[in-house]
PDB file of C-alpha atoms and ligand atoms in Angstrom:
ATOM      1  CA  MET A  19      14.155  11.024  19.148  1.00  0.00           C
ATOM      2  CA  GLN A  20      16.274  13.548  16.905  1.00  0.00           C
ATOM      3  CA  ASP A  21      15.997  12.317  13.262  1.00  0.00           C
ATOM      4  CA  LYS A  22      14.276   9.123  14.194  1.00  0.00           C
ATOM      5  CA  VAL A  23      11.842   7.945  11.598  1.00  0.00           C
ATOM      6  CA  VAL A  24       8.479   7.153  13.216  1.00  0.00           C
ATOM      7  CA  LEU A  25       5.723   5.410  11.239  1.00  0.00           C
ATOM      8  CA  ILE A  26       2.159   5.690  12.936  1.00  0.00           C
ATOM      9  CA  THR A  27      -1.068   3.914  11.842  1.00  0.00           C
ATOM     10  CA  GLY A  28      -4.355   5.388  12.822  1.00  0.00           C
ATOM     11  CA  GLY A  29      -2.252   8.576  12.494  1.00  0.00           C
ATOM     12  CA  ALA A  30      -5.075  10.836  11.867  1.00  0.00           C
ATOM     13  CA  GLY A  31      -6.910   9.681  15.034  1.00  0.00           C
ATOM     14  CA  GLY A  32      -6.680  11.087  18.592  1.00  0.00           C
ATOM     15  CA  ILE A  33      -3.874   9.045  20.037  1.00  0.00           C
ATOM     16  CA  GLY A  34      -1.978   8.860  16.539  1.00  0.00           C
ATOM     17  CA  GLN A  35      -1.919  12.650  16.233  1.00  0.00           C
ATOM     18  CA  ALA A  36      -0.910  13.328  19.846  1.00  0.00           C
ATOM     19  CA  THR A  37       1.832  10.823  19.458  1.00  0.00           C
ATOM     20  CA  ALA A  38       3.056  12.334  16.087  1.00  0.00           C
ATOM     21  CA  LYS A  39       3.096  15.777  17.742  1.00  0.00           C
ATOM     22  CA  LEU A  40       5.172  14.642  20.675  1.00  0.00           C
ATOM     23  CA  PHE A  41       7.699  12.772  18.241  1.00  0.00           C
ATOM     24  CA  LEU A  42       7.868  15.804  16.008  1.00  0.00           C
ATOM     25  CA  ASP A  43       8.378  18.187  18.909  1.00  0.00           C
ATOM     26  CA  GLN A  44      11.487  16.028  19.835  1.00  0.00           C
ATOM     27  CA  GLY A  45      12.956  16.276  16.406  1.00  0.00           C
ATOM     28  CA  ALA A  46      11.708  13.052  14.709  1.00  0.00           C
ATOM     29  CA  LYS A  47      10.329  12.620  11.145  1.00  0.00           C
ATOM     30  CA  VAL A  48       6.912  11.221  11.162  1.00  0.00           C
ATOM     31  CA  VAL A  49       4.672   9.248   8.731  1.00  0.00           C
ATOM     32  CA  LEU A  50       0.950   9.162   9.242  1.00  0.00           C
ATOM     33  CA  VAL A  51      -1.002   6.319   7.883  1.00  0.00           C
ATOM     34  CA  ASP A  52      -4.790   6.303   8.072  1.00  0.00           C
ATOM     35  CA  ILE A  53      -7.705   5.020   5.993  1.00  0.00           C
ATOM     36  CA  ASN A  54      -9.370   8.518   6.250  1.00  0.00           C
ATOM     37  CA  GLU A  55      -7.781  10.867   3.712  1.00  0.00           C
ATOM     38  CA  SER A  56      -9.449  14.045   4.728  1.00  0.00           C
ATOM     39  CA  SER A  57      -8.651  13.415   8.468  1.00  0.00           C
ATOM     40  CA  LEU A  58      -5.101  12.892   7.236  1.00  0.00           C
ATOM     41  CA  GLU A  59      -4.954  16.268   5.385  1.00  0.00           C
ATOM     42  CA  LYS A  60      -6.365  17.977   8.622  1.00  0.00           C
ATOM     43  CA  ALA A  61      -3.650  16.274  10.631  1.00  0.00           C
ATOM     44  CA  MET A  62      -1.023  17.384   8.266  1.00  0.00           C
ATOM     45  CA  GLN A  63      -2.178  20.993   8.595  1.00  0.00           C
ATOM     46  CA  SER A  64      -2.168  20.820  12.438  1.00  0.00           C
ATOM     47  CA  LEU A  65       1.295  19.555  12.638  1.00  0.00           C
ATOM     48  CA  THR A  66       2.774  22.766  11.409  1.00  0.00           C
ATOM     49  CA  SER A  67       5.859  23.021  13.469  1.00  0.00           C
ATOM     50  CA  ASN A  68       8.116  21.003  11.044  1.00  0.00           C
ATOM     51  CA  PRO A  69       6.148  20.219   7.774  1.00  0.00           C
ATOM     52  CA  GLU A  70       9.134  18.923   6.032  1.00  0.00           C
ATOM     53  CA  ASN A  71       9.365  16.244   8.628  1.00  0.00           C
ATOM     54  CA  VAL A  72       5.803  14.953   8.156  1.00  0.00           C
ATOM     55  CA  ALA A  73       4.369  12.740   5.330  1.00  0.00           C
ATOM     56  CA  ILE A  74       0.941  11.249   5.025  1.00  0.00           C
ATOM     57  CA  ILE A  75      -0.086   7.952   3.380  1.00  0.00           C
ATOM     58  CA  GLN A  76      -3.709   6.849   2.891  1.00  0.00           C
ATOM     59  CA  ALA A  77      -3.978   3.102   3.420  1.00  0.00           C
ATOM     60  CA  ASP A  78      -6.277   0.447   4.728  1.00  0.00           C
ATOM     61  CA  VAL A  79      -4.423  -1.695   7.369  1.00  0.00           C
ATOM     62  CA  THR A  80      -6.411  -4.787   6.430  1.00  0.00           C
ATOM     63  CA  ASN A  81      -5.102  -4.622   2.806  1.00  0.00           C
ATOM     64  CA  GLU A  82      -1.713  -6.209   2.413  1.00  0.00           C
ATOM     65  CA  SER A  83      -0.773  -4.327  -0.668  1.00  0.00           C
ATOM     66  CA  ASP A  84      -1.530  -1.078   1.157  1.00  0.00           C
ATOM     67  CA  VAL A  85       0.523  -2.147   4.031  1.00  0.00           C
ATOM     68  CA  LYS A  86       3.475  -3.105   1.801  1.00  0.00           C
ATOM     69  CA  ASN A  87       3.062   0.341   0.041  1.00  0.00           C
ATOM     70  CA  TYR A  88       3.189   2.218   3.340  1.00  0.00           C
ATOM     71  CA  VAL A  89       6.226   0.444   4.387  1.00  0.00           C
ATOM     72  CA  GLN A  90       8.040   1.043   1.056  1.00  0.00           C
ATOM     73  CA  GLU A  91       6.945   4.759   0.785  1.00  0.00           C
ATOM     74  CA  THR A  92       8.371   5.358   4.209  1.00  0.00           C
ATOM     75  CA  VAL A  93      11.651   3.871   3.478  1.00  0.00           C
ATOM     76  CA  SER A  94      11.820   5.633   0.119  1.00  0.00           C
ATOM     77  CA  HIS A  95      10.890   8.952   1.693  1.00  0.00           C
ATOM     78  CA  PHE A  96      13.022   8.795   4.902  1.00  0.00           C
ATOM     79  CA  GLY A  97      15.412   5.965   4.386  1.00  0.00           C
ATOM     80  CA  ARG A  98      14.285   3.550   7.179  1.00  0.00           C
ATOM     81  CA  ILE A  99      11.821   2.956   9.931  1.00  0.00           C
ATOM     82  CA  ASP A 100      13.177   3.375  13.528  1.00  0.00           C
ATOM     83  CA  VAL A 101       9.889   3.290  15.346  1.00  0.00           C
ATOM     84  CA  PHE A 102       6.547   1.792  14.348  1.00  0.00           C
ATOM     85  CA  PHE A 103       3.337   2.675  16.378  1.00  0.00           C
ATOM     86  CA  ASN A 104       0.848   0.044  15.099  1.00  0.00           C
ATOM     87  CA  ASN A 105      -2.115   1.800  16.412  1.00  0.00           C
ATOM     88  CA  ALA A 106      -5.163   1.836  13.901  1.00  0.00           C
ATOM     89  CA  GLY A 107      -8.094   0.385  15.510  1.00  0.00           C
ATOM     90  CA  ILE A 108     -11.868   0.506  15.747  1.00  0.00           C
ATOM     91  CA  ASN A 109     -14.510  -0.209  18.506  1.00  0.00           C
ATOM     92  CA  GLY A 110     -17.324  -1.457  16.415  1.00  0.00           C
ATOM     93  CA  PRO A 111     -21.003  -1.330  17.460  1.00  0.00           C
ATOM     94  CA  VAL A 112     -21.987  -1.955  21.078  1.00  0.00           C
ATOM     95  CA  ALA A 113     -24.267  -5.203  20.888  1.00  0.00           C
ATOM     96  CA  GLU A 114     -24.365  -8.572  22.933  1.00  0.00           C
ATOM     97  CA  ILE A 115     -23.125 -11.796  21.168  1.00  0.00           C
ATOM     98  CA  THR A 116     -26.741 -12.842  20.303  1.00  0.00           C
ATOM     99  CA  ASP A 117     -27.364  -9.577  18.443  1.00  0.00           C
ATOM    100  CA  LEU A 118     -24.005  -8.849  16.757  1.00  0.00           C
ATOM    101  CA  GLU A 119     -23.836  -9.300  13.043  1.00  0.00           C
ATOM    102  CA  LYS A 120     -21.054 -11.678  11.847  1.00  0.00           C
ATOM    103  CA  ASP A 121     -19.881  -8.983   9.435  1.00  0.00           C
ATOM    104  CA  ALA A 122     -19.561  -6.498  12.346  1.00  0.00           C
ATOM    105  CA  PHE A 123     -17.387  -8.960  14.303  1.00  0.00           C
ATOM    106  CA  GLU A 124     -15.212  -9.791  11.435  1.00  0.00           C
ATOM    107  CA  GLN A 125     -14.680  -6.010  10.582  1.00  0.00           C
ATOM    108  CA  ILE A 126     -13.373  -5.396  14.068  1.00  0.00           C
ATOM    109  CA  MET A 127     -11.114  -8.553  13.981  1.00  0.00           C
ATOM    110  CA  SER A 128      -9.854  -7.557  10.509  1.00  0.00           C
ATOM    111  CA  ILE A 129      -8.850  -4.029  11.452  1.00  0.00           C
ATOM    112  CA  ASN A 130      -7.617  -4.676  15.074  1.00  0.00           C
ATOM    113  CA  VAL A 131      -6.038  -8.021  14.626  1.00  0.00           C
ATOM    114  CA  THR A 132      -5.195  -8.697  10.860  1.00  0.00           C
ATOM    115  CA  GLY A 133      -4.154  -4.939  10.501  1.00  0.00           C
ATOM    116  CA  VAL A 134      -1.741  -5.338  13.427  1.00  0.00           C
ATOM    117  CA  PHE A 135      -0.414  -8.660  12.097  1.00  0.00           C
ATOM    118  CA  LEU A 136       0.117  -7.185   8.611  1.00  0.00           C
ATOM    119  CA  GLY A 137       2.046  -4.240   9.902  1.00  0.00           C
ATOM    120  CA  LEU A 138       4.252  -6.256  12.110  1.00  0.00           C
ATOM    121  CA  LYS A 139       4.861  -8.743   9.107  1.00  0.00           C
ATOM    122  CA  HIS A 140       6.158  -5.972   6.747  1.00  0.00           C
ATOM    123  CA  VAL A 141       7.788  -3.625   9.193  1.00  0.00           C
ATOM    124  CA  LEU A 142       9.540  -6.241  11.118  1.00  0.00           C
ATOM    125  CA  ALA A 143      10.972  -7.546   7.841  1.00  0.00           C
ATOM    126  CA  GLN A 144      12.260  -3.941   7.120  1.00  0.00           C
ATOM    127  CA  MET A 145      13.717  -3.677  10.639  1.00  0.00           C
ATOM    128  CA  LYS A 146      15.566  -7.019  10.524  1.00  0.00           C
ATOM    129  CA  GLU A 147      17.191  -5.867   7.241  1.00  0.00           C
ATOM    130  CA  GLN A 148      18.104  -2.586   8.915  1.00  0.00           C
ATOM    131  CA  GLY A 149      19.337  -4.386  12.147  1.00  0.00           C
ATOM    132  CA  HIS A 150      17.284  -2.132  14.535  1.00  0.00           C
ATOM    133  CA  GLY A 151      13.903  -0.946  15.484  1.00  0.00           C
ATOM    134  CA  ARG A 152      11.217  -0.505  18.102  1.00  0.00           C
ATOM    135  CA  ILE A 153       7.521  -1.333  17.647  1.00  0.00           C
ATOM    136  CA  ILE A 154       4.634  -0.354  19.907  1.00  0.00           C
ATOM    137  CA  ASN A 155       1.245  -1.967  19.340  1.00  0.00           C
ATOM    138  CA  THR A 156      -1.926  -0.437  20.697  1.00  0.00           C
ATOM    139  CA  ALA A 157      -3.676  -2.950  23.009  1.00  0.00           C
ATOM    140  CA  SER A 158      -6.145  -1.810  25.592  1.00  0.00           C
ATOM    141  CA  ASN A 159      -7.559  -2.381  28.958  1.00  0.00           C
ATOM    142  CA  ALA A 160      -9.826  -4.680  26.882  1.00  0.00           C
ATOM    143  CA  ALA A 161      -6.844  -7.007  26.628  1.00  0.00           C
ATOM    144  CA  TYR A 162      -7.311  -8.152  30.201  1.00  0.00           C
ATOM    145  CA  ILE A 163     -11.132  -8.153  30.819  1.00  0.00           C
ATOM    146  CA  GLY A 164     -14.569  -9.031  29.441  1.00  0.00           C
ATOM    147  CA  SER A 165     -17.084  -6.359  28.786  1.00  0.00           C
ATOM    148  CA  ALA A 166     -20.749  -6.993  27.909  1.00  0.00           C
ATOM    149  CA  GLY A 167     -21.637  -5.582  24.448  1.00  0.00           C
ATOM    150  CA  MET A 168     -18.119  -5.511  23.314  1.00  0.00           C
ATOM    151  CA  VAL A 169     -17.182  -9.000  22.163  1.00  0.00           C
ATOM    152  CA  GLY A 170     -15.370  -8.076  19.002  1.00  0.00           C
ATOM    153  CA  TYR A 171     -13.296  -5.376  20.610  1.00  0.00           C
ATOM    154  CA  ILE A 172     -12.431  -7.488  23.691  1.00  0.00           C
ATOM    155  CA  ALA A 173     -11.486 -10.505  21.503  1.00  0.00           C
ATOM    156  CA  SER A 174      -9.382  -8.261  19.244  1.00  0.00           C
ATOM    157  CA  LYS A 175      -7.397  -6.716  22.058  1.00  0.00           C
ATOM    158  CA  HIS A 176      -6.825 -10.037  23.730  1.00  0.00           C
ATOM    159  CA  ALA A 177      -5.370 -11.049  20.413  1.00  0.00           C
ATOM    160  CA  VAL A 178      -3.072  -7.886  20.231  1.00  0.00           C
ATOM    161  CA  ALA A 179      -1.616  -8.920  23.616  1.00  0.00           C
ATOM    162  CA  GLY A 180      -0.695 -12.410  22.375  1.00  0.00           C
ATOM    163  CA  ILE A 181       0.674 -11.034  18.966  1.00  0.00           C
ATOM    164  CA  THR A 182       2.816  -8.540  20.998  1.00  0.00           C
ATOM    165  CA  LYS A 183       4.345 -11.376  23.134  1.00  0.00           C
ATOM    166  CA  THR A 184       4.915 -13.483  20.180  1.00  0.00           C
ATOM    167  CA  ALA A 185       6.430 -10.731  18.058  1.00  0.00           C
ATOM    168  CA  ALA A 186       8.644  -9.703  20.912  1.00  0.00           C
ATOM    169  CA  LEU A 187      10.135 -13.230  21.132  1.00  0.00           C
ATOM    170  CA  GLU A 188      10.685 -13.495  17.504  1.00  0.00           C
ATOM    171  CA  ALA A 189      12.121 -10.070  17.277  1.00  0.00           C
ATOM    172  CA  ALA A 190      14.477  -9.967  20.383  1.00  0.00           C
ATOM    173  CA  PRO A 191      17.306 -11.995  18.791  1.00  0.00           C
ATOM    174  CA  ALA A 192      17.552  -9.397  16.168  1.00  0.00           C
ATOM    175  CA  GLY A 193      17.773  -6.511  18.823  1.00  0.00           C
ATOM    176  CA  ILE A 194      14.309  -5.322  17.964  1.00  0.00           C
ATOM    177  CA  ARG A 195      11.861  -4.544  20.735  1.00  0.00           C
ATOM    178  CA  VAL A 196       8.166  -5.024  20.494  1.00  0.00           C
ATOM    179  CA  ASN A 197       5.813  -3.909  23.211  1.00  0.00           C
ATOM    180  CA  ALA A 198       2.210  -2.579  23.614  1.00  0.00           C
ATOM    181  CA  VAL A 199       0.433   0.178  25.299  1.00  0.00           C
ATOM    182  CA  ALA A 200      -2.877  -0.569  27.053  1.00  0.00           C
ATOM    183  CA  PRO A 201      -4.925   2.530  27.302  1.00  0.00           C
ATOM    184  CA  ALA A 202      -8.516   2.901  28.858  1.00  0.00           C
ATOM    185  CA  ALA A 203     -11.103   5.616  28.447  1.00  0.00           C
ATOM    186  CA  ILE A 204      -8.869   8.098  26.479  1.00  0.00           C
ATOM    187  CA  ASP A 205     -10.655  11.167  25.289  1.00  0.00           C
ATOM    188  CA  THR A 206     -10.872  10.652  21.516  1.00  0.00           C
ATOM    189  CA  GLN A 207     -13.432  10.164  18.805  1.00  0.00           C
ATOM    190  CA  MET A 208     -13.546   6.433  19.692  1.00  0.00           C
ATOM    191  CA  LEU A 209     -14.609   7.098  23.195  1.00  0.00           C
ATOM    192  CA  ALA A 210     -17.279   9.581  21.991  1.00  0.00           C
ATOM    193  CA  ASP A 211     -18.515   7.017  19.499  1.00  0.00           C
ATOM    194  CA  ILE A 212     -18.989   4.535  22.399  1.00  0.00           C
ATOM    195  CA  GLN A 213     -20.711   7.042  24.590  1.00  0.00           C
ATOM    196  CA  ASN A 214     -23.136   7.797  21.736  1.00  0.00           C
ATOM    197  CA  ASN A 215     -23.764   4.247  21.209  1.00  0.00           C
ATOM    198  CA  LEU A 216     -24.504   3.534  24.870  1.00  0.00           C
ATOM    199  CA  THR A 217     -26.778   6.553  25.438  1.00  0.00           C
ATOM    200  CA  PRO A 218     -27.671   7.951  21.973  1.00  0.00           C
ATOM    201  CA  GLY A 219     -28.014  11.657  22.034  1.00  0.00           C
ATOM    202  CA  GLU A 220     -26.854  11.938  25.589  1.00  0.00           C
ATOM    203  CA  PRO A 221     -23.143  11.020  25.514  1.00  0.00           C
ATOM    204  CA  GLU A 222     -22.433  12.888  28.665  1.00  0.00           C
ATOM    205  CA  LYS A 223     -24.744  10.422  30.643  1.00  0.00           C
ATOM    206  CA  SER A 224     -22.766   7.275  29.873  1.00  0.00           C
ATOM    207  CA  GLY A 225     -19.534   9.423  29.940  1.00  0.00           C
ATOM    208  CA  GLU A 226     -20.265  10.205  33.710  1.00  0.00           C
ATOM    209  CA  ALA A 227     -21.041   6.416  34.341  1.00  0.00           C
ATOM    210  CA  ILE A 228     -17.702   5.466  32.679  1.00  0.00           C
ATOM    211  CA  LYS A 229     -15.771   8.055  34.700  1.00  0.00           C
ATOM    212  CA  GLN A 230     -17.248   6.508  37.968  1.00  0.00           C
ATOM    213  CA  GLY A 231     -15.506   3.296  37.075  1.00  0.00           C
ATOM    214  CA  ILE A 232     -12.105   5.022  36.697  1.00  0.00           C
ATOM    215  CA  PRO A 233     -10.102   5.299  40.003  1.00  0.00           C
ATOM    216  CA  VAL A 234      -8.924   8.765  39.194  1.00  0.00           C
ATOM    217  CA  GLY A 235     -12.497   9.916  38.182  1.00  0.00           C
ATOM    218  CA  ARG A 236     -11.588  11.279  34.739  1.00  0.00           C
ATOM    219  CA  PHE A 237     -10.896  10.369  31.170  1.00  0.00           C
ATOM    220  CA  GLY A 238      -7.144  10.116  30.074  1.00  0.00           C
ATOM    221  CA  THR A 239      -5.839  12.425  27.363  1.00  0.00           C
ATOM    222  CA  PRO A 240      -4.122  11.212  24.173  1.00  0.00           C
ATOM    223  CA  GLU A 241      -0.960  13.043  25.151  1.00  0.00           C
ATOM    224  CA  GLU A 242      -0.716  10.751  28.328  1.00  0.00           C
ATOM    225  CA  VAL A 243      -0.655   7.786  25.944  1.00  0.00           C
ATOM    226  CA  ALA A 244       1.809   9.506  23.640  1.00  0.00           C
ATOM    227  CA  GLN A 245       4.363   9.898  26.616  1.00  0.00           C
ATOM    228  CA  ILE A 246       4.297   6.097  27.267  1.00  0.00           C
ATOM    229  CA  VAL A 247       4.694   5.322  23.568  1.00  0.00           C
ATOM    230  CA  ARG A 248       7.693   7.704  23.513  1.00  0.00           C
ATOM    231  CA  PHE A 249       9.205   5.906  26.492  1.00  0.00           C
ATOM    232  CA  LEU A 250       8.866   2.483  24.923  1.00  0.00           C
ATOM    233  CA  ALA A 251      10.480   3.727  21.719  1.00  0.00           C
ATOM    234  CA  SER A 252      13.401   5.219  23.668  1.00  0.00           C
ATOM    235  CA  ASP A 253      16.656   3.781  24.901  1.00  0.00           C
ATOM    236  CA  GLU A 254      15.208   4.280  28.419  1.00  0.00           C
ATOM    237  CA  ALA A 255      13.201   1.011  27.683  1.00  0.00           C
ATOM    238  CA  SER A 256      16.311  -0.906  26.468  1.00  0.00           C
ATOM    239  CA  PHE A 257      15.511  -4.064  28.420  1.00  0.00           C
ATOM    240  CA  VAL A 258      11.648  -3.935  27.941  1.00  0.00           C
ATOM    241  CA  HIS A 259      10.378  -6.752  25.605  1.00  0.00           C
ATOM    242  CA  GLY A 260       6.816  -8.068  25.089  1.00  0.00           C
ATOM    243  CA  ALA A 261       5.285  -5.850  27.777  1.00  0.00           C
ATOM    244  CA  LEU A 262       1.818  -4.277  27.959  1.00  0.00           C
ATOM    245  CA  TYR A 263       2.010  -0.845  29.672  1.00  0.00           C
ATOM    246  CA  ASN A 264      -1.290   0.274  31.178  1.00  0.00           C
ATOM    247  CA  VAL A 265      -2.276   3.973  30.669  1.00  0.00           C
ATOM    248  CA  ASP A 266      -5.750   3.676  32.392  1.00  0.00           C
ATOM    249  CA  GLY A 267      -6.162   5.877  35.496  1.00  0.00           C
ATOM    250  CA  GLY A 268      -5.841   2.811  37.710  1.00  0.00           C
ATOM    251  CA  MET A 269      -8.537   0.651  36.135  1.00  0.00           C
ATOM    252  CA  GLN A 270      -6.449  -2.480  36.019  1.00  0.00           C
ATOM    253  CA  ALA A 271      -5.527  -2.038  39.742  1.00  0.00           C
ATOM    254  CA  ASP A 272      -9.143  -2.115  40.674  1.00  0.00           C
TER     255      ASP A 272
HETATM  256  N1  NAD B  18      -9.811   6.023  23.173  1.00  0.00           N
HETATM  257  C1  NAD B  18      -9.691   5.016  24.072  1.00  0.00           C
HETATM  258  O1  NAD B  18     -10.328   5.071  25.021  1.00  0.00           O
HETATM  259  C2  NAD B  18      -8.882   3.791  23.704  1.00  0.00           C
HETATM  260  C3  NAD B  18      -8.747   2.909  24.809  1.00  0.00           C
HETATM  261  C4  NAD B  18      -7.965   1.748  24.544  1.00  0.00           C
HETATM  262  C5  NAD B  18      -7.365   1.449  23.315  1.00  0.00           C
HETATM  263  N2  NAD B  18      -7.594   2.478  22.265  1.00  0.00           N
HETATM  264  C6  NAD B  18      -6.933   2.098  20.945  1.00  0.00           C
HETATM  265  O2  NAD B  18      -6.274   3.266  20.561  1.00  0.00           O
HETATM  266  C7  NAD B  18      -5.958   3.145  19.209  1.00  0.00           C
HETATM  267  C8  NAD B  18      -6.398   4.606  18.523  1.00  0.00           C
HETATM  268  O3  NAD B  18      -7.585   4.860  18.797  1.00  0.00           O
HETATM  269  P1  NAD B  18      -8.111   6.518  19.180  1.00  0.00           P
HETATM  270  O4  NAD B  18      -8.609   6.473  20.545  1.00  0.00           O
HETATM  271  O5  NAD B  18      -6.950   7.380  18.739  1.00  0.00           O
HETATM  272  O6  NAD B  18      -9.383   6.498  18.223  1.00  0.00           O
HETATM  273  P2  NAD B  18      -9.520   7.390  16.822  1.00  0.00           P
HETATM  274  O7  NAD B  18     -10.891   6.891  16.356  1.00  0.00           O
HETATM  275  O8  NAD B  18      -9.423   8.796  17.099  1.00  0.00           O
HETATM  276  O9  NAD B  18      -8.392   6.817  15.965  1.00  0.00           O
HETATM  277  C9  NAD B  18      -8.440   5.648  15.212  1.00  0.00           C
HETATM  278  C10 NAD B  18      -7.905   5.870  13.823  1.00  0.00           C
HETATM  279  O10 NAD B  18      -7.794   4.646  13.106  1.00  0.00           O
HETATM  280  C11 NAD B  18      -8.198   4.819  11.782  1.00  0.00           C
HETATM  281  N3  NAD B  18      -8.550   3.656  11.170  1.00  0.00           N
HETATM  282  C12 NAD B  18      -9.694   2.873  11.484  1.00  0.00           C
HETATM  283  N4  NAD B  18      -9.716   1.883  10.501  1.00  0.00           N
HETATM  284  C13 NAD B  18      -8.559   1.839   9.771  1.00  0.00           C
HETATM  285  C14 NAD B  18      -8.068   1.084   8.709  1.00  0.00           C
HETATM  286  N5  NAD B  18      -8.690  -0.007   8.341  1.00  0.00           N
HETATM  287  N6  NAD B  18      -6.950   1.326   8.197  1.00  0.00           N
HETATM  288  C15 NAD B  18      -6.255   2.490   8.574  1.00  0.00           C
HETATM  289  N7  NAD B  18      -6.685   3.342   9.532  1.00  0.00           N
HETATM  290  C16 NAD B  18      -7.865   2.990  10.132  1.00  0.00           C
HETATM  291  C17 NAD B  18      -9.269   5.796  11.910  1.00  0.00           C
HETATM  292  O11 NAD B  18      -9.635   6.357  10.662  1.00  0.00           O
HETATM  293  C18 NAD B  18      -8.874   6.755  13.020  1.00  0.00           C
HETATM  294  O12 NAD B  18      -8.208   7.861  12.474  1.00  0.00           O
HETATM  295  C19 NAD B  18      -6.949   2.102  18.690  1.00  0.00           C
HETATM  296  O13 NAD B  18      -6.397   0.840  18.406  1.00  0.00           O
HETATM  297  C20 NAD B  18      -7.976   1.850  19.830  1.00  0.00           C
HETATM  298  O14 NAD B  18      -8.509   0.628  19.868  1.00  0.00           O
HETATM  299  C21 NAD B  18      -8.372   3.564  22.480  1.00  0.00           C
END
């Protein structure tokens, strides 16, 4: 990954930051994009090993002019985009279909689906111009299953799977690879929020229940997801197009 330019959305979050650290440790230049400016500043401070190799850009992935801007800024700062980790996402409230507000459903779809689409639209155009690139979208175990109380998230991650396969077919003739990582139960703020939603004030209670449904009996770490993203971005994955890679402690096998 030496000198590769890696663009990460949701870069201030758990999986985004762990991935940024791994790529930086391997000599890459990393641009973190996130809606949360203070988290971006904190992330920048924690990635101290090579500060000259890190840039941060505040952007809302649902806003097309923000997306155009993060692509242009990355190219003007580091010259190109070799790897795009299209990762920003939210879970949204836990509520059954009959109780979920339309606005809440649309917000999840907007960030998790439109945000992924817009990132692909503008980064793929840049990569086609360059003649190379690797893209990894963040899907989820939720791309394969249903889950009561999670309709927006489930629908959005099924959509990410479809978008990934379609983008892979459109990009392959240009030598660009598009794949997805499909994590489950990774120990980040998102999982903490889900636990608090399920059992308010007693997150460890729902945490234990979730762990019982994971064959390995524990949560995954953001670093374990980062390793698969690194693999998919590397030449080792040169014949891998349109795939979803599970990082889920065996949940899909169950
Ligand atoms: N943690 C898990 O168990 C898990 C499992 C499967 C998939 N995922 C997926 O992994 C990805 C990263 O999640 P995480 O676990 O690191 O959670 P996280 O909450 O730590 O990180 C998500 C980041 O996305 C950012 N974000 C939210 N809306 C945005 C917007 N409109 N524009 C730009 N940035 C925005 C947030 O500010 C946050 O920093 C998400 O797509 C999530 O759906 C997570």
